[in-house]
Amino acid sequence: MSFETISVIGLGYIGLPTAAMFAAYGKKVIGVDVSSNTIDTINRGEIHIVEPELDSIVYKAVVEGKLKAVLKPEPADAFLIAVPTPFLPIENKSNVPEPDLKFIQAAAKAIAPVLKRGDLVILESTSPVGATEQMADWLSEYRKDLTFPKTHNEDSDIRVAHCPERVLPGHVVRELVENDRVIGGLTIKCSNQAAELYKTFVKGDCVKTNVRTAEMAKLTENSCRDVQIAFANELSVICDKLDIDVWELISLANRHPRINILKPGPGVGGHCIAVDPWFIVSKTPEEAKIIHTARKINDSKPMWVVNKVKMAVAEFLQSNSSKTSKEVTIACYGLAFKPNIDDLRESPALDITKQIVEFHSGKVVAVEPNIVALPETSQHLELTNYKTAIEIADIHVILVDHKEFLGKELPGGIIVDTKGVLNKC
Ligand code: SAJ
């Protein structure tokens, strides 16, 4: 089976780089997205997301006629679905969010009319266990004239597999090529075909397994990181209570040959680590005890930081009795969800800053070297530069360890350092 035309459904942070990479390696690629803005941008050879090196790859692919973006799916030999898998609003008593597969269902519905015998459909979106089988059921519902692995095993007309993306934002272009891929087909033939397809550009191993293991592997990777970060965050709270410098503590413990503690911070952000563990918890709530607890620990960290800032304001007013809280200026350093990127989505730093703006009657400024304007929702917050912030602020809240903050002059006043930036000076 050779795949000449590949269709990628969902041209976001994963879909667009994947589409561009197939095009760069000679495939004809049809990208599909529901946003006409996205389609127009890509067809101009431009990109709508921030990802190093991606712009030139997309530009070349579009100019050479290898990549085009459309609103409505067209026939192809393989379809890769890379759409979001968000949560449903919490309605259950246990406060555990349930995954919402509506975008996967919509993608299945959209590609169903153009599916033909011999096509391969791969779900790339990070999904709860069982989602790929569910997607295949939806496809078979929409195309009763075609056969699927559930009923026809290796003889099915359509092959279906799950191949979760595992790339790190900011390093997507390199990691797409170098990382190993886990490939879980609904049957062995499905796995083999999917592996053959990824071998177009993947230099890492394409390791084959069954579909549920592939789904669980991705959730396991991100849950493992979440649990490890929760351990670090819990240590930071314990150390604060016991008046121990957590950064020194961790660096000492990490001198042990078999210990590698991650870094505490203001909480866990982004679309992946703070989301994926819930897919395990919602499926197996009785069993997923550590994973659930880790989520709660990491989710509670922003509020802990906000309380620290409240305490800092009280401390400042106590030692500056002539001032009122309206005259106290707070500077927040970093708004992105992790260092050296401009991505503010699901950022604990932004969330904390907004909460400070809400409770504090005085001025609040933010320093975020990776953006030029604040999001529209950040009312009463002022964007400024590092130099101005250290001059004007009475309380400094360090929320992200951007490279611009390391090794800099120590600000005067009270410092709430959630990232151990000061220890790296
Ligand atoms: N964080 C800490 N302490 C640490 C490391 C991270 O507090 O020691 C925080 C970060 O500040 C950030 C959050 O965790 O708020 C997540 O950042 P991250 O760099 O750990 O991960 P993501 O969300 O950018 O990307 C992860 C990666 N997964 C793993 O490393 C296991 C990536 O490989 C996945 O492809 C991606 O999720 C995804 O799409 O699922």
Short mmCIF file of C-alpha atoms and ligand atoms in Angstrom, two decimals:
data_model
loop_
_atom_site.label_atom_id
_atom_site.label_comp_id
_atom_site.label_asym_id
_atom_site.label_seq_id
_atom_site.Cartn_x
_atom_site.Cartn_y
_atom_site.Cartn_z
CA MET A 1 0.00 0.00 0.00
CA SER A 2 1.47 3.35 -0.87
CA PHE A 3 0.01 6.54 0.47
CA GLU A 4 0.25 9.30 -2.09
CA THR A 5 -2.32 11.73 -0.73
CA ILE A 6 -2.61 12.40 2.99
CA SER A 7 -5.37 14.41 4.59
CA VAL A 8 -4.85 15.99 8.01
CA ILE A 9 -8.01 17.02 9.83
CA GLY A 10 -7.41 19.86 12.29
CA LEU A 11 -4.58 22.28 11.45
CA GLY A 12 -3.57 23.35 14.95
CA TYR A 13 -0.40 22.92 17.00
CA ILE A 14 -0.07 19.25 15.99
CA GLY A 15 -2.00 18.94 12.72
CA LEU A 16 -0.25 21.73 10.84
CA PRO A 17 3.34 20.64 11.62
CA THR A 18 2.40 17.04 10.77
CA ALA A 19 0.79 18.09 7.48
CA ALA A 20 3.81 20.24 6.64
CA MET A 21 6.22 17.42 7.41
CA PHE A 22 4.44 14.92 5.10
CA ALA A 23 4.48 17.59 2.38
CA ALA A 24 8.18 18.29 2.98
CA TYR A 25 8.84 14.58 2.44
CA GLY A 26 7.07 14.53 -0.91
CA LYS A 27 3.47 13.58 -0.12
CA LYS A 28 0.52 15.50 -1.51
CA VAL A 29 -1.22 16.86 1.59
CA ILE A 30 -4.73 18.19 1.99
CA GLY A 31 -5.19 19.97 5.31
CA VAL A 32 -8.72 20.43 6.59
CA ASP A 33 -9.89 22.91 9.21
CA VAL A 34 -13.18 24.47 10.27
CA SER A 35 -11.69 27.97 10.44
CA SER A 36 -11.65 29.87 7.15
CA ASN A 37 -9.11 32.24 8.68
CA THR A 38 -6.72 29.32 9.25
CA ILE A 39 -7.32 28.01 5.73
CA ASP A 40 -6.62 31.41 4.14
CA THR A 41 -3.48 31.94 6.23
CA ILE A 42 -2.01 28.56 5.30
CA ASN A 43 -2.90 28.91 1.61
CA ARG A 44 -0.96 32.19 1.61
CA GLY A 45 2.04 30.16 2.82
CA GLU A 46 1.81 31.64 6.30
CA ILE A 47 1.11 30.10 9.72
CA HIS A 48 -1.31 31.04 12.48
CA ILE A 49 0.62 29.47 15.38
CA VAL A 50 4.00 30.17 16.94
CA GLU A 51 6.39 27.25 16.41
CA PRO A 52 10.07 27.66 15.49
CA GLU A 53 11.05 26.67 11.92
CA LEU A 54 7.48 25.78 10.94
CA ASP A 55 6.87 28.93 8.88
CA SER A 56 9.51 28.16 6.24
CA ILE A 57 8.42 24.50 5.92
CA VAL A 58 4.78 25.51 5.40
CA TYR A 59 5.76 28.30 2.98
CA LYS A 60 7.84 25.93 0.84
CA ALA A 61 5.17 23.20 0.86
CA VAL A 62 2.45 25.63 -0.23
CA VAL A 63 4.58 27.31 -2.91
CA GLU A 64 5.60 23.91 -4.34
CA GLY A 65 1.94 22.87 -4.45
CA LYS A 66 2.44 20.00 -1.98
CA LEU A 67 0.17 21.40 0.73
CA LYS A 68 -3.22 23.03 0.44
CA ALA A 69 -5.81 23.80 3.10
CA VAL A 70 -9.55 23.35 2.59
CA LEU A 71 -12.72 23.59 4.65
CA LYS A 72 -14.31 20.38 3.33
CA PRO A 73 -12.49 17.02 3.21
CA GLU A 74 -11.49 15.64 -0.18
CA PRO A 75 -10.59 12.04 -1.09
CA ALA A 76 -7.17 10.86 0.16
CA ASP A 77 -5.39 7.57 0.92
CA ALA A 78 -4.87 8.27 4.61
CA PHE A 79 -6.67 10.57 7.04
CA LEU A 80 -4.99 11.81 10.23
CA ILE A 81 -7.30 13.33 12.80
CA ALA A 82 -5.64 15.91 15.06
CA VAL A 83 -8.55 17.76 16.65
CA PRO A 84 -8.91 18.92 20.28
CA THR A 85 -10.27 16.60 22.98
CA PRO A 86 -11.47 19.00 25.69
CA PHE A 87 -13.58 18.34 28.82
CA LEU A 88 -17.29 18.55 29.27
CA PRO A 89 -18.40 21.03 31.96
CA ILE A 90 -18.22 19.28 35.36
CA GLU A 91 -21.65 18.00 36.37
CA ASN A 92 -20.82 14.97 38.50
CA LYS A 93 -20.47 15.04 42.28
CA SER A 94 -16.90 13.73 42.22
CA ASN A 95 -15.66 16.87 40.43
CA VAL A 96 -13.94 14.74 37.80
CA PRO A 97 -14.19 16.26 34.31
CA GLU A 98 -15.31 13.92 31.51
CA PRO A 99 -13.67 14.05 28.06
CA ASP A 100 -15.68 15.54 25.23
CA LEU A 101 -15.23 13.63 21.96
CA LYS A 102 -17.45 15.92 19.89
CA PHE A 103 -14.60 17.18 17.68
CA ILE A 104 -13.52 13.59 16.91
CA GLN A 105 -17.11 12.74 16.03
CA ALA A 106 -17.40 15.83 13.83
CA ALA A 107 -14.14 14.90 12.06
CA ALA A 108 -15.42 11.34 11.47
CA LYS A 109 -18.66 12.73 10.06
CA ALA A 110 -16.76 15.14 7.82
CA ILE A 111 -14.42 12.54 6.27
CA ALA A 112 -17.04 9.74 6.00
CA PRO A 113 -18.46 10.86 2.60
CA VAL A 114 -15.02 10.77 0.91
CA LEU A 115 -13.77 7.50 2.45
CA LYS A 116 -13.08 4.71 -0.02
CA ARG A 117 -12.03 1.06 0.18
CA GLY A 118 -8.37 0.71 1.27
CA ASP A 119 -8.18 4.01 3.17
CA LEU A 120 -6.40 4.33 6.50
CA VAL A 121 -7.80 6.52 9.30
CA ILE A 122 -5.50 7.47 12.19
CA LEU A 123 -6.55 9.25 15.36
CA GLU A 124 -3.66 11.41 16.60
CA SER A 125 -5.57 13.45 19.20
CA THR A 126 -4.74 12.50 22.78
CA SER A 127 -7.81 10.52 23.74
CA PRO A 128 -9.33 8.43 26.53
CA VAL A 129 -8.99 4.67 26.21
CA GLY A 130 -11.68 3.43 23.82
CA ALA A 131 -11.90 6.62 21.75
CA THR A 132 -10.37 5.12 18.59
CA GLU A 133 -12.84 2.21 18.67
CA GLN A 134 -15.61 4.75 19.20
CA MET A 135 -14.37 6.75 16.20
CA ALA A 136 -14.40 3.57 14.05
CA ASP A 137 -17.98 2.89 15.21
CA TRP A 138 -19.01 6.39 14.16
CA LEU A 139 -17.37 5.93 10.75
CA SER A 140 -19.13 2.60 10.22
CA GLU A 141 -22.43 4.22 11.21
CA TYR A 142 -21.92 6.98 8.61
CA ARG A 143 -20.68 4.56 5.91
CA LYS A 144 -22.73 1.39 6.12
CA ASP A 145 -21.46 0.38 2.66
CA LEU A 146 -17.87 0.00 3.92
CA THR A 147 -16.52 -2.64 6.31
CA PHE A 148 -14.44 -1.95 9.44
CA PRO A 149 -12.03 -4.00 11.61
CA LYS A 150 -14.57 -4.58 14.40
CA THR A 151 -16.65 -6.85 12.16
CA HIS A 152 -14.21 -7.81 9.38
CA ASN A 153 -10.83 -7.87 11.17
CA GLU A 154 -7.97 -8.00 8.66
CA ASP A 155 -10.36 -8.10 5.70
CA SER A 156 -11.96 -4.73 6.43
CA ASP A 157 -12.24 -2.04 3.74
CA ILE A 158 -11.01 0.66 6.12
CA ARG A 159 -8.00 0.41 8.44
CA VAL A 160 -8.03 2.30 11.73
CA ALA A 161 -5.22 3.13 14.18
CA HIS A 162 -4.25 5.43 17.02
CA CYS A 163 -0.90 7.16 16.92
CA PRO A 164 -0.65 9.74 19.67
CA GLU A 165 1.45 12.85 19.13
CA ARG A 166 4.22 13.30 21.73
CA VAL A 167 6.01 16.45 20.61
CA LEU A 168 7.04 19.26 22.92
CA PRO A 169 5.72 22.72 22.00
CA GLY A 170 8.68 24.83 20.89
CA HIS A 171 10.55 21.76 19.56
CA VAL A 172 7.82 20.26 17.38
CA VAL A 173 9.70 20.24 14.05
CA ARG A 174 12.68 18.34 15.48
CA GLU A 175 10.68 16.03 17.75
CA LEU A 176 8.21 15.05 14.98
CA VAL A 177 11.14 13.54 13.10
CA GLU A 178 13.30 12.24 15.97
CA ASN A 179 10.82 10.91 18.54
CA ASP A 180 9.75 7.28 18.58
CA ARG A 181 6.08 6.78 17.72
CA VAL A 182 3.67 4.40 19.44
CA ILE A 183 1.28 2.94 16.88
CA GLY A 184 -1.80 1.03 17.93
CA GLY A 185 -3.89 -0.47 15.15
CA LEU A 186 -7.31 -2.05 15.54
CA THR A 187 -5.67 -5.05 13.83
CA ILE A 188 -2.07 -5.97 12.98
CA LYS A 189 -2.52 -4.85 9.37
CA CYS A 190 -3.82 -1.50 10.61
CA SER A 191 -0.68 -1.08 12.75
CA ASN A 192 1.60 -2.11 9.88
CA GLN A 193 0.05 0.35 7.46
CA ALA A 194 0.14 3.21 9.95
CA ALA A 195 3.81 2.47 10.73
CA GLU A 196 4.61 2.46 7.02
CA LEU A 197 2.94 5.86 6.68
CA TYR A 198 4.83 7.48 9.58
CA LYS A 199 8.11 6.09 8.28
CA THR A 200 7.74 8.73 5.53
CA PHE A 201 9.49 11.19 7.85
CA VAL A 202 9.91 9.63 11.32
CA LYS A 203 13.53 8.71 12.03
CA GLY A 204 12.69 7.31 15.48
CA ASP A 205 11.25 3.82 15.95
CA CYS A 206 7.62 3.23 15.01
CA VAL A 207 6.69 0.78 17.75
CA LYS A 208 3.54 -1.25 17.14
CA THR A 209 1.03 -2.27 19.79
CA ASN A 210 -2.73 -2.59 20.14
CA VAL A 211 -5.02 0.41 20.09
CA ARG A 212 -5.88 0.61 23.80
CA THR A 213 -2.25 0.33 24.86
CA ALA A 214 -1.34 3.15 22.45
CA GLU A 215 -4.09 5.37 23.90
CA MET A 216 -3.02 4.56 27.45
CA ALA A 217 0.70 5.05 26.66
CA LYS A 218 0.16 8.70 25.81
CA LEU A 219 -2.00 9.31 28.89
CA THR A 220 0.57 7.50 31.02
CA GLU A 221 3.46 9.70 29.81
CA ASN A 222 1.69 12.92 30.68
CA SER A 223 0.26 11.54 33.95
CA CYS A 224 3.73 10.42 35.00
CA ARG A 225 5.04 13.95 34.48
CA ASP A 226 2.04 15.43 36.32
CA VAL A 227 2.61 13.12 39.31
CA GLN A 228 6.31 14.03 39.40
CA ILE A 229 5.57 17.75 39.24
CA ALA A 230 2.96 17.30 41.99
CA PHE A 231 5.65 15.73 44.16
CA ALA A 232 7.87 18.78 43.60
CA ASN A 233 4.96 21.15 44.26
CA GLU A 234 4.05 19.34 47.46
CA LEU A 235 7.68 19.55 48.59
CA SER A 236 7.65 23.32 47.96
CA VAL A 237 4.63 23.78 50.22
CA ILE A 238 6.12 21.54 52.94
CA CYS A 239 9.47 23.38 52.76
CA ASP A 240 7.76 26.75 52.96
CA LYS A 241 6.11 25.67 56.20
CA LEU A 242 9.37 24.30 57.62
CA ASP A 243 11.45 27.30 56.47
CA ILE A 244 13.64 25.24 54.15
CA ASP A 245 14.79 26.42 50.71
CA VAL A 246 13.11 23.87 48.41
CA TRP A 247 15.52 24.60 45.53
CA GLU A 248 18.55 23.83 47.62
CA LEU A 249 16.79 20.75 49.00
CA ILE A 250 15.98 19.40 45.52
CA SER A 251 19.45 20.04 44.18
CA LEU A 252 20.89 18.14 47.16
CA ALA A 253 18.48 15.22 46.81
CA ASN A 254 19.15 15.09 43.06
CA ARG A 255 22.83 14.36 43.78
CA HIS A 256 21.66 10.86 44.66
CA PRO A 257 22.34 8.69 41.59
CA ARG A 258 18.76 7.41 41.37
CA ILE A 259 16.81 10.56 42.28
CA ASN A 260 15.62 13.14 39.75
CA ILE A 261 13.02 15.46 41.26
CA LEU A 262 11.35 17.90 38.86
CA LYS A 263 10.87 21.60 39.55
CA PRO A 264 8.07 23.10 41.60
CA GLY A 265 6.24 26.05 40.12
CA PRO A 266 3.03 28.09 40.27
CA GLY A 267 0.98 25.13 38.94
CA VAL A 268 0.80 23.03 35.80
CA GLY A 269 -0.37 24.64 32.57
CA GLY A 270 -0.76 23.97 28.88
CA HIS A 271 -3.25 21.76 27.11
CA CYS A 272 -1.67 18.41 27.83
CA ILE A 273 -0.26 17.60 31.26
CA ALA A 274 -3.08 19.33 33.13
CA VAL A 275 -5.73 17.60 30.99
CA ASP A 276 -4.68 14.08 30.02
CA PRO A 277 -4.53 12.55 33.53
CA TRP A 278 -8.24 13.32 33.88
CA PHE A 279 -8.91 10.92 30.97
CA ILE A 280 -7.56 8.12 33.16
CA VAL A 281 -9.28 9.33 36.33
CA SER A 282 -12.69 9.67 34.69
CA LYS A 283 -12.45 6.13 33.24
CA THR A 284 -11.19 4.42 36.42
CA PRO A 285 -12.01 6.76 39.35
CA GLU A 286 -11.68 4.07 42.03
CA GLU A 287 -8.26 2.92 40.86
CA ALA A 288 -6.52 6.13 39.74
CA LYS A 289 -5.73 7.40 43.22
CA ILE A 290 -2.21 8.87 42.85
CA ILE A 291 -3.03 10.33 39.44
CA HIS A 292 -6.15 12.03 40.85
CA THR A 293 -4.33 13.36 43.91
CA ALA A 294 -1.51 14.75 41.73
CA ARG A 295 -4.07 16.66 39.64
CA LYS A 296 -5.59 18.15 42.79
CA ILE A 297 -2.16 19.14 44.18
CA ASN A 298 -1.11 20.83 40.95
CA ASP A 299 -4.48 22.52 40.48
CA SER A 300 -4.36 23.93 44.01
CA LYS A 301 -0.91 25.51 43.61
CA PRO A 302 -2.06 28.79 41.94
CA MET A 303 -4.36 29.52 44.90
CA TRP A 304 -1.49 28.83 47.31
CA VAL A 305 0.63 31.38 45.40
CA VAL A 306 -2.19 33.96 45.48
CA ASN A 307 -2.40 33.53 49.25
CA LYS A 308 1.38 34.04 49.49
CA VAL A 309 0.99 37.31 47.60
CA LYS A 310 -1.82 38.40 49.96
CA MET A 311 0.46 37.66 52.88
CA ALA A 312 3.26 39.65 51.21
CA VAL A 313 0.96 42.68 50.85
CA ALA A 314 0.02 42.44 54.54
CA GLU A 315 3.71 42.16 55.51
CA PHE A 316 4.60 45.17 53.35
CA LEU A 317 1.84 47.30 54.88
CA GLN A 318 2.91 46.31 58.38
CA SER A 319 6.44 47.57 57.81
CA ASN A 320 5.30 50.62 55.78
CA SER A 321 2.48 51.88 58.01
CA SER A 322 2.19 55.22 56.22
CA LYS A 323 1.07 53.44 53.02
CA THR A 324 -2.35 52.09 52.08
CA SER A 325 -2.80 48.99 49.96
CA LYS A 326 -3.84 51.27 47.05
CA GLU A 327 -0.29 52.63 47.07
CA VAL A 328 1.34 49.20 46.86
CA THR A 329 2.53 48.14 43.39
CA ILE A 330 2.83 44.44 42.53
CA ALA A 331 4.88 43.18 39.55
CA CYS A 332 4.28 39.71 38.08
CA TYR A 333 7.19 38.27 36.11
CA GLY A 334 6.08 35.86 33.35
CA LEU A 335 2.60 35.08 32.06
CA ALA A 336 3.25 32.13 29.71
CA PHE A 337 2.50 28.56 30.78
CA LYS A 338 6.20 27.65 30.72
CA PRO A 339 9.57 29.30 30.09
CA ASN A 340 10.67 30.88 26.82
CA ILE A 341 7.42 30.57 24.90
CA ASP A 342 4.61 33.05 24.18
CA ASP A 343 1.77 30.60 24.85
CA LEU A 344 -0.61 31.94 27.50
CA ARG A 345 -3.21 29.18 27.09
CA GLU A 346 -4.14 27.47 30.37
CA SER A 347 -1.31 29.33 32.07
CA PRO A 348 -1.22 29.25 35.89
CA ALA A 349 0.96 32.41 35.75
CA LEU A 350 -1.75 34.32 33.89
CA ASP A 351 -4.44 32.92 36.18
CA ILE A 352 -2.50 34.01 39.30
CA THR A 353 -1.85 37.47 37.83
CA LYS A 354 -5.55 37.92 37.07
CA GLN A 355 -6.45 36.87 40.61
CA ILE A 356 -3.94 39.39 42.00
CA VAL A 357 -5.54 42.12 39.86
CA GLU A 358 -8.91 41.09 41.28
CA PHE A 359 -8.03 41.23 44.99
CA HIS A 360 -5.45 44.03 44.97
CA SER A 361 -6.62 47.65 45.03
CA GLY A 362 -3.23 49.06 43.94
CA LYS A 363 -1.36 48.90 40.66
CA VAL A 364 -0.42 45.53 39.11
CA VAL A 365 2.09 45.28 36.27
CA ALA A 366 3.24 42.26 34.30
CA VAL A 367 6.53 41.54 32.55
CA GLU A 368 6.24 39.02 29.70
CA PRO A 369 9.12 39.38 27.23
CA ASN A 370 7.52 36.98 24.73
CA ILE A 371 4.37 38.99 23.97
CA VAL A 372 3.74 42.50 22.66
CA ALA A 373 0.18 42.92 23.95
CA LEU A 374 -1.86 41.56 26.84
CA PRO A 375 -4.90 39.37 26.14
CA GLU A 376 -8.15 41.35 26.00
CA THR A 377 -9.37 39.73 29.21
CA SER A 378 -6.52 41.25 31.26
CA GLN A 379 -8.20 44.47 32.35
CA HIS A 380 -6.48 46.72 34.94
CA LEU A 381 -3.18 45.00 34.20
CA GLU A 382 -0.29 46.86 32.59
CA LEU A 383 2.45 45.27 30.48
CA THR A 384 5.88 46.68 31.23
CA ASN A 385 9.55 45.78 30.93
CA TYR A 386 11.78 44.17 33.56
CA LYS A 387 13.75 47.33 34.33
CA THR A 388 10.64 49.43 35.00
CA ALA A 389 9.01 46.67 37.05
CA ILE A 390 11.94 46.30 39.46
CA GLU A 391 12.04 50.07 39.88
CA ILE A 392 8.36 50.69 40.56
CA ALA A 393 7.11 47.56 42.33
CA ASP A 394 7.01 46.94 46.08
CA ILE A 395 6.19 43.24 45.71
CA HIS A 396 7.70 41.03 43.01
CA VAL A 397 5.98 37.77 42.05
CA ILE A 398 8.14 35.53 39.88
CA LEU A 399 5.90 33.13 37.99
CA VAL A 400 7.95 31.86 35.02
CA ASP A 401 11.69 31.21 34.73
CA HIS A 402 12.10 32.92 31.35
CA LYS A 403 15.76 33.26 30.32
CA GLU A 404 15.39 37.05 30.48
CA PHE A 405 14.85 36.86 34.27
CA LEU A 406 17.88 34.73 35.07
CA GLY A 407 21.05 36.34 36.36
CA LYS A 408 19.36 39.75 36.58
CA GLU A 409 19.70 42.42 39.26
CA LEU A 410 17.77 41.45 42.41
CA PRO A 411 14.67 43.58 42.87
CA GLY A 412 14.24 45.42 46.18
CA GLY A 413 11.07 44.85 48.23
CA ILE A 414 9.30 41.59 48.98
CA ILE A 415 9.79 38.71 46.55
CA VAL A 416 7.50 35.72 46.01
CA ASP A 417 9.63 33.43 43.86
CA THR A 418 7.66 30.40 42.62
CA LYS A 419 10.36 29.24 40.19
CA GLY A 420 13.59 29.51 42.16
CA VAL A 421 14.84 32.15 39.71
CA LEU A 422 16.75 33.93 42.46
CA ASN A 423 18.76 30.83 43.26
CA LYS A 424 19.92 30.70 39.65
CA CYS A 425 21.27 34.28 39.67
N1 SAJ B 1 6.39 22.06 34.78
C1 SAJ B 1 6.74 22.24 36.12
N2 SAJ B 1 7.88 21.65 36.60
C2 SAJ B 1 8.68 20.90 35.78
C3 SAJ B 1 8.32 20.71 34.42
C4 SAJ B 1 7.16 21.31 33.94
O1 SAJ B 1 6.04 22.91 36.89
O2 SAJ B 1 9.72 20.43 36.28
C5 SAJ B 1 5.17 22.71 34.27
C6 SAJ B 1 5.45 23.72 33.15
O3 SAJ B 1 5.81 24.98 33.68
C7 SAJ B 1 4.11 23.74 32.45
C8 SAJ B 1 3.60 22.29 32.58
O4 SAJ B 1 4.37 21.72 33.64
O5 SAJ B 1 3.19 24.61 33.10
C9 SAJ B 1 3.74 21.45 31.34
O6 SAJ B 1 4.99 21.68 30.71
P1 SAJ B 1 5.89 20.50 30.09
O7 SAJ B 1 7.10 21.12 29.50
O8 SAJ B 1 6.10 19.45 31.11
O9 SAJ B 1 4.97 19.83 28.98
P2 SAJ B 1 4.04 20.33 27.75
O10 SAJ B 1 2.64 20.43 28.23
O11 SAJ B 1 4.61 21.51 27.04
O12 SAJ B 1 4.23 19.05 26.75
C10 SAJ B 1 3.91 17.75 27.25
C11 SAJ B 1 5.07 16.81 26.89
N3 SAJ B 1 4.90 15.54 27.61
C12 SAJ B 1 5.91 15.02 28.38
O13 SAJ B 1 6.97 15.58 28.52
C13 SAJ B 1 5.62 13.71 29.04
C14 SAJ B 1 5.10 16.55 25.37
O14 SAJ B 1 6.08 15.57 25.05
C15 SAJ B 1 3.72 16.09 24.88
O15 SAJ B 1 3.70 15.86 23.48
C16 SAJ B 1 2.74 17.19 25.21
O16 SAJ B 1 2.68 17.33 26.65
C17 SAJ B 1 1.37 16.81 24.65
O17 SAJ B 1 1.00 17.32 23.59
O18 SAJ B 1 0.70 15.92 25.23
#
